mmCIF file of C-alpha atoms in Angstrom:
data_model
loop_
_atom_site.group_PDB
_atom_site.id
_atom_site.type_symbol
_atom_site.label_atom_id
_atom_site.label_comp_id
_atom_site.label_asym_id
_atom_site.label_seq_id
_atom_site.Cartn_x
_atom_site.Cartn_y
_atom_site.Cartn_z
ATOM 1 C CA MET A 18 0.081 0.145 0.207
ATOM 2 C CA ASN A 19 1.417 3.489 -0.954
ATOM 3 C CA ASN A 20 1.847 5.803 2.304
ATOM 4 C CA ASP A 21 2.792 8.729 0.950
ATOM 5 C CA PRO A 22 -0.884 10.406 1.629
ATOM 6 C CA VAL A 23 -0.860 9.031 5.041
ATOM 7 C CA VAL A 24 2.796 10.692 5.559
ATOM 8 C CA ALA A 25 1.818 13.778 3.926
ATOM 9 C CA VAL A 26 -1.352 14.473 6.171
ATOM 10 C CA ALA A 27 0.599 13.287 9.315
ATOM 11 C CA ALA A 28 3.237 16.104 8.269
ATOM 12 C CA ALA A 29 0.544 18.921 7.522
ATOM 13 C CA GLY A 30 -0.930 18.337 10.982
ATOM 14 C CA LEU A 31 2.471 18.476 12.523
ATOM 15 C CA LEU A 32 3.488 21.539 10.760
ATOM 16 C CA VAL A 33 -0.274 23.306 11.734
ATOM 17 C CA LEU A 34 0.299 22.455 15.314
ATOM 18 C CA ALA A 35 3.862 23.760 15.192
ATOM 19 C CA GLY A 36 2.996 26.883 13.184
ATOM 20 C CA ILE A 37 0.562 27.786 15.933
ATOM 21 C CA TYR A 38 2.558 27.075 18.757
ATOM 22 C CA TRP A 39 6.100 28.692 17.587
ATOM 23 C CA CYS A 40 4.735 31.556 14.954
ATOM 24 C CA PRO A 41 5.515 34.838 16.628
ATOM 25 C CA GLU A 42 2.163 35.816 15.676
ATOM 26 C CA PHE A 43 0.651 33.578 18.141
ATOM 27 C CA PRO A 44 2.302 34.000 21.357
ATOM 28 C CA LEU A 45 0.969 31.514 24.067
ATOM 29 C CA THR A 46 0.130 32.433 27.504
ATOM 30 C CA THR A 47 0.751 30.450 30.557
ATOM 31 C CA GLY A 48 -0.756 30.619 34.028
ATOM 32 C CA ASN A 49 2.420 32.286 35.236
ATOM 33 C CA GLU A 50 2.657 35.462 32.943
ATOM 34 C CA PRO A 51 0.976 38.479 33.522
ATOM 35 C CA ILE A 52 -2.508 38.604 32.351
ATOM 36 C CA SER A 53 -4.048 41.555 30.346
ATOM 37 C CA PRO A 54 -6.232 44.232 31.999
ATOM 38 C CA GLY A 55 -9.314 42.655 29.905
ATOM 39 C CA GLU A 56 -8.419 39.197 31.334
ATOM 40 C CA GLU A 57 -7.599 40.752 34.776
ATOM 41 C CA ALA A 58 -11.556 42.345 34.476
ATOM 42 C CA LEU A 59 -13.032 39.170 33.502
ATOM 43 C CA ASN A 60 -11.470 37.315 36.214
ATOM 44 C CA GLU A 61 -12.659 40.015 39.186
ATOM 45 C CA ASN A 62 -16.314 40.546 37.699
ATOM 46 C CA HIS A 63 -17.024 37.170 36.186
ATOM 47 C CA ARG A 64 -18.893 35.758 39.262
ATOM 48 C CA GLU A 65 -21.413 39.026 38.519
ATOM 49 C CA ARG A 66 -21.903 38.545 35.149
ATOM 50 C CA PRO A 67 -24.593 36.194 33.730
ATOM 51 C CA TRP A 68 -23.324 33.156 32.020
ATOM 52 C CA TYR A 69 -24.078 33.929 28.567
ATOM 53 C CA ARG A 70 -22.436 37.496 29.039
ATOM 54 C CA GLN A 71 -19.186 35.484 29.943
ATOM 55 C CA ALA A 72 -19.625 32.970 26.991
ATOM 56 C CA ALA A 73 -19.998 36.182 24.514
ATOM 57 C CA GLU A 74 -16.611 37.723 25.970
ATOM 58 C CA VAL A 75 -14.874 34.563 25.356
ATOM 59 C CA ILE A 76 -16.029 33.877 21.885
ATOM 60 C CA PRO A 77 -14.427 36.546 20.129
ATOM 61 C CA ARG A 78 -11.051 35.992 21.665
ATOM 62 C CA HIS A 79 -8.815 34.802 19.200
ATOM 63 C CA VAL A 80 -11.357 34.178 16.763
ATOM 64 C CA TYR A 81 -9.314 33.791 13.689
ATOM 65 C CA LEU A 82 -6.929 31.252 15.208
ATOM 66 C CA LYS A 83 -10.295 29.244 16.353
ATOM 67 C CA PHE A 84 -11.716 29.536 12.879
ATOM 68 C CA VAL A 85 -8.593 28.650 10.908
ATOM 69 C CA GLY A 86 -7.388 25.948 13.653
ATOM 70 C CA THR A 87 -11.129 23.963 13.571
ATOM 71 C CA THR A 88 -11.511 24.341 9.903
ATOM 72 C CA THR A 89 -7.747 23.129 8.952
ATOM 73 C CA PHE A 90 -8.469 20.129 12.075
ATOM 74 C CA ILE A 91 -11.455 18.701 10.296
ATOM 75 C CA SER A 92 -10.080 18.868 7.071
ATOM 76 C CA ILE A 93 -6.952 16.877 7.418
ATOM 77 C CA PHE A 94 -8.784 14.623 9.619
ATOM 78 C CA PHE A 95 -11.346 13.769 6.650
ATOM 79 C CA VAL A 96 -8.182 13.256 4.188
ATOM 80 C CA ALA A 97 -7.040 10.564 6.820
ATOM 81 C CA TYR A 98 -10.717 9.128 7.575
ATOM 82 C CA PHE A 99 -11.489 8.914 3.856
ATOM 83 C CA TYR A 100 -8.175 7.520 2.779
ATOM 84 C CA LEU A 101 -7.995 4.549 5.074
ATOM 85 C CA LEU A 102 -11.709 4.017 4.400
ATOM 86 C CA LYS A 103 -11.341 3.716 0.607
ATOM 87 C CA ASP A 104 -7.446 1.337 1.071
ATOM 88 C CA PRO A 105 -7.684 -0.527 4.244
ATOM 89 C CA ALA A 106 -4.438 -2.637 5.138
ATOM 90 C CA TYR A 107 -5.781 -5.607 6.414
ATOM 91 C CA PRO A 108 -8.872 -7.453 5.871
ATOM 92 C CA VAL A 109 -12.133 -5.739 6.887
ATOM 93 C CA THR A 110 -14.119 -7.102 9.939
ATOM 94 C CA VAL A 111 -17.682 -6.958 9.721
ATOM 95 C CA MET A 112 -18.682 -6.230 13.552
ATOM 96 C CA PRO A 113 -21.512 -7.913 15.215
ATOM 97 C CA ARG A 114 -25.103 -6.640 16.026
ATOM 98 C CA ILE A 115 -26.293 -7.014 19.728
ATOM 99 C CA TRP A 116 -29.847 -6.523 21.067
ATOM 100 C CA LEU A 117 -29.445 -2.703 21.219
ATOM 101 C CA ASP A 118 -29.246 -2.858 17.569
ATOM 102 C CA HIS A 119 -32.488 -4.565 17.034
ATOM 103 C CA LEU A 120 -34.037 -2.584 19.770
ATOM 104 C CA ILE A 121 -33.490 0.629 17.883
ATOM 105 C CA GLY A 122 -35.235 0.793 14.455
ATOM 106 C CA PHE A 123 -34.224 3.078 11.510
ATOM 107 C CA GLN A 124 -34.794 6.713 11.916
ATOM 108 C CA PRO A 125 -33.994 8.804 8.956
ATOM 109 C CA LEU A 126 -35.371 11.839 10.780
ATOM 110 C CA SER A 127 -32.407 11.625 13.031
ATOM 111 C CA LEU A 128 -29.990 12.588 10.183
ATOM 112 C CA PRO A 129 -30.014 16.477 11.638
ATOM 113 C CA PHE A 130 -28.436 15.245 15.200
ATOM 114 C CA TYR A 131 -25.833 12.955 13.060
ATOM 115 C CA LEU A 132 -25.021 16.365 10.795
ATOM 116 C CA SER A 133 -25.020 18.750 13.743
ATOM 117 C CA LEU A 134 -21.751 17.219 15.137
ATOM 118 C CA TRP A 135 -19.546 19.250 13.117
ATOM 119 C CA PHE A 136 -21.234 22.214 14.869
ATOM 120 C CA TYR A 137 -21.442 20.575 18.074
ATOM 121 C CA VAL A 138 -17.214 19.974 18.238
ATOM 122 C CA SER A 139 -16.637 23.738 17.317
ATOM 123 C CA LEU A 140 -18.250 24.755 20.573
ATOM 124 C CA PRO A 141 -15.809 24.084 22.923
ATOM 125 C CA PRO A 142 -12.714 25.518 21.481
ATOM 126 C CA ALA A 143 -14.879 28.736 21.187
ATOM 127 C CA LEU A 144 -15.393 28.831 24.612
ATOM 128 C CA LEU A 145 -11.887 28.550 25.365
ATOM 129 C CA ALA A 146 -10.166 32.046 26.473
ATOM 130 C CA THR A 147 -6.506 31.697 25.817
ATOM 131 C CA ARG A 148 -4.189 30.379 22.728
ATOM 132 C CA ARG A 149 -2.554 28.198 25.447
ATOM 133 C CA GLU A 150 -5.843 26.404 26.455
ATOM 134 C CA LEU A 151 -6.746 26.063 22.630
ATOM 135 C CA VAL A 152 -3.246 24.296 21.587
ATOM 136 C CA ASP A 153 -3.921 22.172 24.661
ATOM 137 C CA TYR A 154 -7.299 21.405 23.635
ATOM 138 C CA ALA A 155 -6.198 20.822 19.915
ATOM 139 C CA MET A 156 -3.394 18.384 20.903
ATOM 140 C CA SER A 157 -6.133 16.645 23.067
ATOM 141 C CA ILE A 158 -8.862 15.788 20.693
ATOM 142 C CA ALA A 159 -5.881 15.314 18.043
ATOM 143 C CA GLY A 160 -4.713 12.328 20.018
ATOM 144 C CA THR A 161 -8.385 11.022 20.169
ATOM 145 C CA CYS A 162 -8.748 11.115 16.570
ATOM 146 C CA LEU A 163 -5.040 9.967 16.127
ATOM 147 C CA ALA A 164 -5.780 6.722 18.592
ATOM 148 C CA GLY A 165 -9.110 5.923 16.193
ATOM 149 C CA LEU A 166 -7.117 6.292 13.073
ATOM 150 C CA ILE A 167 -4.481 3.902 14.435
ATOM 151 C CA ILE A 168 -6.920 1.246 15.444
ATOM 152 C CA PHE A 169 -8.757 1.679 11.940
ATOM 153 C CA TYR A 170 -5.692 1.394 9.956
ATOM 154 C CA PHE A 171 -4.457 -1.959 11.984
ATOM 155 C CA TRP A 172 -8.186 -3.437 12.685
ATOM 156 C CA PRO A 173 -10.760 -2.008 9.478
ATOM 157 C CA THR A 174 -13.854 -2.356 10.408
ATOM 158 C CA ALA A 175 -17.443 -2.320 9.095
ATOM 159 C CA VAL A 176 -21.070 -2.636 9.798
ATOM 160 C CA PRO A 177 -23.447 -5.381 9.035
ATOM 161 C CA VAL A 178 -25.330 -4.507 5.588
ATOM 162 C CA ALA A 179 -28.618 -3.029 6.505
ATOM 163 C CA HIS A 180 -31.562 -4.441 4.094
ATOM 164 C CA ILE A 181 -32.976 -0.943 3.523
ATOM 165 C CA ASP A 182 -33.599 0.685 -0.010
ATOM 166 C CA TRP A 183 -31.788 3.637 0.556
ATOM 167 C CA ALA A 184 -33.405 5.230 -2.694
ATOM 168 C CA LEU A 185 -36.567 5.870 -0.616
ATOM 169 C CA TYR A 186 -34.579 8.165 1.661
ATOM 170 C CA PRO A 187 -32.454 10.427 -0.828
ATOM 171 C CA ASP A 188 -30.914 12.361 2.127
ATOM 172 C CA VAL A 189 -29.627 9.469 4.219
ATOM 173 C CA ASP A 190 -28.451 8.103 0.393
ATOM 174 C CA PHE A 191 -26.525 10.937 -0.108
ATOM 175 C CA LEU A 192 -24.690 10.505 3.806
ATOM 176 C CA LYS A 193 -24.338 6.503 2.713
ATOM 177 C CA HIS A 194 -22.188 7.356 -0.195
ATOM 178 C CA MET A 195 -20.434 9.878 1.233
ATOM 179 C CA ASP A 196 -19.538 8.113 4.555
ATOM 180 C CA ALA A 197 -19.413 3.876 3.667
ATOM 181 C CA SER A 198 -19.939 1.552 6.129
ATOM 182 C CA GLY A 199 -15.989 1.134 7.169
ATOM 183 C CA ASN A 200 -13.947 2.545 9.745
ATOM 184 C CA ALA A 201 -16.324 1.578 12.326
ATOM 185 C CA CYS A 202 -14.984 0.564 15.768
ATOM 186 C CA PRO A 203 -14.261 2.790 17.569
ATOM 187 C CA SER A 204 -17.096 5.201 16.195
ATOM 188 C CA LEU A 205 -14.962 8.844 16.287
ATOM 189 C CA HIS A 206 -18.817 10.338 15.550
ATOM 190 C CA VAL A 207 -19.544 9.008 18.961
ATOM 191 C CA ALA A 208 -16.000 9.734 20.731
ATOM 192 C CA THR A 209 -15.589 12.963 19.701
ATOM 193 C CA ALA A 210 -19.181 13.940 20.221
ATOM 194 C CA VAL A 211 -18.874 12.164 23.804
ATOM 195 C CA PHE A 212 -15.319 14.225 24.421
ATOM 196 C CA SER A 213 -17.161 17.726 23.418
ATOM 197 C CA GLY A 214 -19.981 16.813 25.470
ATOM 198 C CA ILE A 215 -17.611 16.697 28.651
ATOM 199 C CA TRP A 216 -15.784 19.458 27.690
ATOM 200 C CA LEU A 217 -19.005 21.704 27.290
ATOM 201 C CA HIS A 218 -20.269 20.444 30.578
ATOM 202 C CA TYR A 219 -17.024 21.702 32.356
ATOM 203 C CA LEU A 220 -16.972 24.845 30.524
ATOM 204 C CA LEU A 221 -20.778 25.531 31.188
ATOM 205 C CA ARG A 222 -20.293 24.771 34.688
ATOM 206 C CA ARG A 223 -17.091 27.008 34.998
ATOM 207 C CA PHE A 224 -19.696 30.148 33.384
ATOM 208 C CA GLY A 225 -22.320 29.361 36.015
ATOM 209 C CA ALA A 226 -24.522 28.228 33.129
ATOM 210 C CA PRO A 227 -28.269 26.977 34.631
ATOM 211 C CA LEU A 228 -29.112 23.161 34.893
ATOM 212 C CA TRP A 229 -31.554 23.434 31.810
ATOM 213 C CA ILE A 230 -28.557 24.643 29.724
ATOM 214 C CA ILE A 231 -26.463 21.686 30.777
ATOM 215 C CA LEU A 232 -29.157 19.359 30.271
ATOM 216 C CA CYS A 233 -29.504 20.683 26.785
ATOM 217 C CA ASN A 234 -25.965 19.964 25.813
ATOM 218 C CA TRP A 235 -26.450 16.313 27.337
ATOM 219 C CA ILE A 236 -29.710 15.746 25.263
ATOM 220 C CA TRP A 237 -27.664 17.081 22.166
ATOM 221 C CA CYS A 238 -25.050 14.611 22.759
ATOM 222 C CA ALA A 239 -27.308 11.995 23.348
ATOM 223 C CA GLY A 240 -29.224 12.697 19.984
ATOM 224 C CA ILE A 241 -25.729 12.409 18.249
ATOM 225 C CA LEU A 242 -25.300 9.009 19.941
ATOM 226 C CA TYR A 243 -28.456 7.636 19.085
ATOM 227 C CA SER A 244 -28.170 8.722 15.600
ATOM 228 C CA THR A 245 -25.394 6.963 14.994
ATOM 229 C CA LEU A 246 -27.645 3.582 15.299
ATOM 230 C CA ALA A 247 -30.581 4.890 13.835
ATOM 231 C CA LEU A 248 -29.047 5.811 10.488
ATOM 232 C CA ARG A 249 -27.224 2.200 10.804
ATOM 233 C CA GLN A 250 -23.875 3.933 10.693
ATOM 234 C CA HIS A 251 -22.736 2.130 13.338
ATOM 235 C CA VAL A 252 -23.765 -0.744 15.200
ATOM 236 C CA ALA A 253 -24.121 -0.453 19.562
ATOM 237 C CA VAL A 254 -20.187 -2.076 19.673
ATOM 238 C CA ASP A 255 -18.895 0.587 17.829
ATOM 239 C CA VAL A 256 -20.718 3.284 19.837
ATOM 240 C CA LEU A 257 -19.644 1.371 23.366
ATOM 241 C CA ALA A 258 -16.197 1.417 21.883
ATOM 242 C CA GLY A 259 -16.439 5.210 20.989
ATOM 243 C CA LEU A 260 -17.935 5.835 24.069
ATOM 244 C CA VAL A 261 -14.766 4.690 26.443
ATOM 245 C CA LEU A 262 -12.209 6.211 24.076
ATOM 246 C CA GLY A 263 -14.261 9.857 23.870
ATOM 247 C CA VAL A 264 -14.597 9.357 27.813
ATOM 248 C CA LEU A 265 -10.912 8.187 28.611
ATOM 249 C CA ALA A 266 -9.492 11.145 26.200
ATOM 250 C CA ALA A 267 -11.983 14.050 28.073
ATOM 251 C CA TYR A 268 -10.762 12.731 31.784
ATOM 252 C CA LEU A 269 -6.892 12.532 30.642
ATOM 253 C CA SER A 270 -7.015 15.958 29.073
ATOM 254 C CA LEU A 271 -9.104 17.511 31.958
ATOM 255 C CA ARG A 272 -6.663 16.305 34.644
ATOM 256 C CA LYS A 273 -4.064 19.111 33.900
ATOM 257 C CA PRO A 274 -4.165 21.597 36.699
ATOM 258 C CA ARG A 275 -5.898 24.677 35.302
ATOM 259 C CA SER A 276 -5.628 28.530 37.245
ATOM 260 C CA ARG A 277 -8.275 30.711 36.624
ATOM 261 C CA ASP A 278 -6.458 33.343 34.548
ATOM 262 C CA VAL A 279 -6.056 30.250 31.708
ATOM 263 C CA PHE A 280 -9.948 30.775 31.341
ATOM 264 C CA TYR A 281 -11.012 34.366 32.155
#
Protein backbone atom coordinates (compact mmCIF):
# COMPACT_ATOMS: atom_id res chain seq x y z
CA MET A 1 0.00 0.00 0.00
CA ASN A 2 1.29 3.50 -0.86
CA ASN A 3 1.75 5.39 2.40
CA ASP A 4 2.56 8.76 0.82
CA PRO A 5 -0.89 10.30 1.56
CA VAL A 6 -0.70 9.20 5.19
CA VAL A 7 2.77 10.69 5.57
CA ALA A 8 1.63 13.90 3.88
CA VAL A 9 -1.41 14.26 6.15
CA ALA A 10 0.64 13.56 9.28
CA ALA A 11 3.29 16.07 8.21
CA ALA A 12 0.65 18.70 7.45
CA GLY A 13 -0.95 18.23 10.85
CA LEU A 14 2.39 18.51 12.65
CA LEU A 15 3.28 21.65 10.69
CA VAL A 16 -0.04 23.28 11.57
CA LEU A 17 0.36 22.50 15.26
CA ALA A 18 3.99 23.63 15.23
CA GLY A 19 3.04 26.83 13.43
CA ILE A 20 0.36 27.65 15.99
CA TYR A 21 2.73 26.88 18.85
CA TRP A 22 5.84 28.74 17.73
CA CYS A 23 4.62 31.43 15.32
CA PRO A 24 5.57 34.84 16.83
CA GLU A 25 2.26 36.26 15.65
CA PHE A 26 0.46 33.87 18.02
CA PRO A 27 2.41 34.03 21.32
CA LEU A 28 1.13 31.60 23.93
CA THR A 29 0.27 32.55 27.47
CA THR A 30 0.71 30.46 30.58
CA GLY A 31 -0.69 30.68 34.05
CA ASN A 32 2.61 32.21 35.33
CA GLU A 33 2.62 35.19 32.94
CA PRO A 34 0.99 38.58 33.60
CA ILE A 35 -2.53 38.75 32.27
CA SER A 36 -3.93 41.61 30.25
CA PRO A 37 -6.23 44.24 31.75
CA GLY A 38 -9.13 42.68 29.89
CA GLU A 39 -8.39 39.25 31.38
CA GLU A 40 -7.96 40.79 34.83
CA ALA A 41 -11.33 42.48 34.56
CA LEU A 42 -12.93 39.19 33.55
CA ASN A 43 -11.30 37.48 36.54
CA GLU A 44 -12.65 40.09 38.94
CA ASN A 45 -16.15 40.36 37.56
CA HIS A 46 -17.01 36.94 36.11
CA ARG A 47 -19.01 35.81 39.14
CA GLU A 48 -21.24 38.88 38.92
CA ARG A 49 -21.92 38.50 35.19
CA PRO A 50 -24.58 36.21 33.70
CA TRP A 51 -23.17 33.06 32.15
CA TYR A 52 -24.19 34.05 28.64
CA ARG A 53 -22.29 37.34 28.90
CA GLN A 54 -19.19 35.50 30.02
CA ALA A 55 -19.50 33.19 27.02
CA ALA A 56 -20.11 36.11 24.68
CA GLU A 57 -16.94 37.81 25.93
CA VAL A 58 -14.82 34.69 25.38
CA ILE A 59 -16.06 33.64 21.93
CA PRO A 60 -14.54 36.59 19.98
CA ARG A 61 -11.11 36.12 21.58
CA HIS A 62 -8.60 34.68 19.07
CA VAL A 63 -11.51 34.15 16.72
CA TYR A 64 -9.30 33.81 13.64
CA LEU A 65 -7.12 31.22 15.34
CA LYS A 66 -10.22 29.30 16.42
CA PHE A 67 -11.74 29.41 12.94
CA VAL A 68 -8.56 28.49 11.06
CA GLY A 69 -7.56 25.85 13.59
CA THR A 70 -10.96 24.13 13.66
CA THR A 71 -11.34 24.22 9.87
CA THR A 72 -7.81 22.92 9.27
CA PHE A 73 -8.17 20.15 11.82
CA ILE A 74 -11.47 18.90 10.37
CA SER A 75 -10.05 19.02 6.84
CA ILE A 76 -6.94 17.02 7.75
CA PHE A 77 -9.03 14.53 9.69
CA PHE A 78 -11.32 13.89 6.72
CA VAL A 79 -8.37 13.34 4.37
CA ALA A 80 -6.92 10.68 6.67
CA TYR A 81 -10.33 9.17 7.45
CA PHE A 82 -11.41 8.72 3.83
CA TYR A 83 -7.98 7.46 2.81
CA LEU A 84 -8.16 4.66 5.37
CA LEU A 85 -11.78 4.05 4.45
CA LYS A 86 -10.99 3.41 0.79
CA ASP A 87 -7.64 1.67 1.18
CA PRO A 88 -7.47 -0.47 4.34
CA ALA A 89 -4.25 -2.31 5.06
CA TYR A 90 -5.85 -5.56 6.26
CA PRO A 91 -9.05 -7.54 5.67
CA VAL A 92 -12.17 -5.82 7.01
CA THR A 93 -14.00 -7.29 10.00
CA VAL A 94 -17.79 -6.97 10.00
CA MET A 95 -19.00 -5.89 13.43
CA PRO A 96 -21.73 -7.97 15.10
CA ARG A 97 -25.18 -6.74 16.03
CA ILE A 98 -26.42 -7.12 19.58
CA TRP A 99 -29.85 -6.77 21.20
CA LEU A 100 -29.59 -2.97 21.33
CA ASP A 101 -29.22 -2.78 17.55
CA HIS A 102 -32.47 -4.70 17.12
CA LEU A 103 -34.20 -2.54 19.73
CA ILE A 104 -33.45 0.77 17.93
CA GLY A 105 -35.23 1.00 14.60
CA PHE A 106 -34.17 2.90 11.52
CA GLN A 107 -35.01 6.59 12.00
CA PRO A 108 -34.16 8.83 9.01
CA LEU A 109 -35.40 11.88 10.93
CA SER A 110 -32.35 11.59 13.17
CA LEU A 111 -30.11 12.79 10.31
CA PRO A 112 -29.98 16.43 11.58
CA PHE A 113 -28.61 15.18 14.89
CA TYR A 114 -25.94 13.17 13.06
CA LEU A 115 -24.86 16.09 10.89
CA SER A 116 -24.90 18.54 13.80
CA LEU A 117 -21.73 16.94 15.18
CA TRP A 118 -19.57 19.23 13.05
CA PHE A 119 -21.09 22.28 14.71
CA TYR A 120 -21.15 20.63 18.14
CA VAL A 121 -17.41 19.87 18.16
CA SER A 122 -16.64 23.51 17.35
CA LEU A 123 -18.33 24.79 20.52
CA PRO A 124 -15.70 23.87 23.16
CA PRO A 125 -12.79 25.60 21.39
CA ALA A 126 -15.04 28.62 20.75
CA LEU A 127 -15.51 28.94 24.52
CA LEU A 128 -11.80 28.84 25.37
CA ALA A 129 -10.09 32.12 26.23
CA THR A 130 -6.34 31.75 25.66
CA ARG A 131 -4.05 30.42 22.95
CA ARG A 132 -2.36 28.14 25.47
CA GLU A 133 -5.68 26.50 26.25
CA LEU A 134 -6.59 26.25 22.57
CA VAL A 135 -3.35 24.43 21.79
CA ASP A 136 -3.81 22.06 24.73
CA TYR A 137 -7.35 21.32 23.58
CA ALA A 138 -6.21 20.80 19.98
CA MET A 139 -3.57 18.32 21.11
CA SER A 140 -6.14 16.40 23.14
CA ILE A 141 -8.78 16.11 20.41
CA ALA A 142 -6.07 15.33 17.84
CA GLY A 143 -4.79 12.52 20.05
CA THR A 144 -8.34 11.15 20.35
CA CYS A 145 -8.81 11.07 16.58
CA LEU A 146 -5.30 9.71 15.99
CA ALA A 147 -6.00 6.81 18.35
CA GLY A 148 -9.10 5.94 16.33
CA LEU A 149 -7.28 6.23 13.00
CA ILE A 150 -4.49 3.95 14.21
CA ILE A 151 -7.10 1.35 15.16
CA PHE A 152 -8.70 1.73 11.73
CA TYR A 153 -5.31 1.16 10.09
CA PHE A 154 -4.46 -2.05 11.95
CA TRP A 155 -8.02 -3.32 12.43
CA PRO A 156 -10.38 -2.12 9.68
CA THR A 157 -14.03 -2.77 10.47
CA ALA A 158 -17.43 -2.27 8.85
CA VAL A 159 -21.06 -2.38 9.92
CA PRO A 160 -23.31 -5.19 8.66
CA VAL A 161 -25.35 -4.57 5.55
CA ALA A 162 -28.72 -3.03 6.38
CA HIS A 163 -31.54 -4.37 4.23
CA ILE A 164 -33.04 -0.96 3.53
CA ASP A 165 -33.88 0.61 0.19
CA TRP A 166 -31.83 3.78 0.57
CA ALA A 167 -33.36 5.26 -2.58
CA LEU A 168 -36.50 5.85 -0.51
CA TYR A 169 -34.48 8.15 1.75
CA PRO A 170 -32.44 10.47 -0.52
CA ASP A 171 -30.80 12.45 2.28
CA VAL A 172 -29.61 9.34 4.08
CA ASP A 173 -28.61 7.79 0.76
CA PHE A 174 -26.34 10.78 0.13
CA LEU A 175 -24.73 10.24 3.55
CA LYS A 176 -24.20 6.57 2.78
CA HIS A 177 -22.40 7.44 -0.45
CA MET A 178 -20.23 10.02 1.29
CA ASP A 179 -19.44 7.97 4.39
CA ALA A 180 -19.41 4.26 3.68
CA SER A 181 -19.84 1.55 6.29
CA GLY A 182 -16.12 1.21 7.09
CA ASN A 183 -14.00 2.65 9.91
CA ALA A 184 -16.72 1.48 12.23
CA CYS A 185 -15.13 0.59 15.58
CA PRO A 186 -14.55 2.66 17.60
CA SER A 187 -17.04 5.22 16.33
CA LEU A 188 -15.14 8.50 16.12
CA HIS A 189 -18.50 10.19 15.62
CA VAL A 190 -19.36 9.04 19.13
CA ALA A 191 -15.88 9.59 20.60
CA THR A 192 -15.64 13.20 19.46
CA ALA A 193 -19.24 13.92 20.51
CA VAL A 194 -18.64 12.56 24.01
CA PHE A 195 -15.28 14.34 24.28
CA SER A 196 -16.96 17.61 23.27
CA GLY A 197 -19.93 16.98 25.57
CA ILE A 198 -17.71 16.52 28.62
CA TRP A 199 -15.70 19.64 27.80
CA LEU A 200 -18.89 21.65 27.23
CA HIS A 201 -20.23 20.44 30.56
CA TYR A 202 -17.00 21.57 32.21
CA LEU A 203 -17.02 24.99 30.52
CA LEU A 204 -20.72 25.62 31.10
CA ARG A 205 -20.30 24.88 34.79
CA ARG A 206 -17.34 27.25 34.87
CA PHE A 207 -19.54 29.99 33.41
CA GLY A 208 -22.23 29.17 35.96
CA ALA A 209 -24.79 28.15 33.34
CA PRO A 210 -28.19 27.01 34.66
CA LEU A 211 -29.11 23.36 34.89
CA TRP A 212 -31.39 23.45 31.84
CA ILE A 213 -28.51 24.58 29.61
CA ILE A 214 -26.31 21.77 30.91
CA LEU A 215 -29.14 19.29 30.34
CA CYS A 216 -29.58 20.61 26.77
CA ASN A 217 -25.90 19.90 26.17
CA TRP A 218 -26.30 16.27 27.20
CA ILE A 219 -29.56 15.85 25.27
CA TRP A 220 -27.77 17.11 22.16
CA CYS A 221 -24.84 14.76 22.79
CA ALA A 222 -27.20 11.82 23.38
CA GLY A 223 -29.06 12.67 20.17
CA ILE A 224 -25.84 12.45 18.20
CA LEU A 225 -25.02 9.08 19.74
CA TYR A 226 -28.53 7.80 19.07
CA SER A 227 -28.38 8.95 15.45
CA THR A 228 -25.34 6.77 14.72
CA LEU A 229 -27.47 3.71 15.52
CA ALA A 230 -30.74 5.00 14.11
CA LEU A 231 -29.14 5.76 10.73
CA ARG A 232 -27.36 2.40 10.66
CA GLN A 233 -23.98 4.12 10.45
CA HIS A 234 -22.74 2.11 13.43
CA VAL A 235 -23.72 -0.79 15.63
CA ALA A 236 -23.88 -0.74 19.41
CA VAL A 237 -20.39 -2.23 19.85
CA ASP A 238 -18.94 0.65 17.81
CA VAL A 239 -20.83 3.17 19.94
CA LEU A 240 -19.65 1.57 23.18
CA ALA A 241 -16.03 1.60 22.03
CA GLY A 242 -16.34 5.23 20.92
CA LEU A 243 -17.91 6.12 24.25
CA VAL A 244 -14.97 4.59 26.14
CA LEU A 245 -12.45 6.38 23.93
CA GLY A 246 -14.19 9.75 24.27
CA VAL A 247 -14.60 9.52 28.06
CA LEU A 248 -11.00 8.39 28.58
CA ALA A 249 -9.59 11.12 26.34
CA ALA A 250 -11.69 13.84 28.00
CA TYR A 251 -10.73 12.62 31.47
CA LEU A 252 -7.02 12.68 30.64
CA SER A 253 -7.28 16.11 29.02
CA LEU A 254 -9.07 17.63 32.03
CA ARG A 255 -6.73 16.18 34.65
CA LYS A 256 -4.16 18.90 33.96
CA PRO A 257 -4.20 21.53 36.74
CA ARG A 258 -5.64 24.84 35.54
CA SER A 259 -5.50 28.30 36.98
CA ARG A 260 -8.36 30.76 36.69
CA ASP A 261 -6.49 33.13 34.38
CA VAL A 262 -6.26 30.34 31.79
CA PHE A 263 -9.98 30.71 31.28
CA TYR A 264 -10.90 34.28 32.10
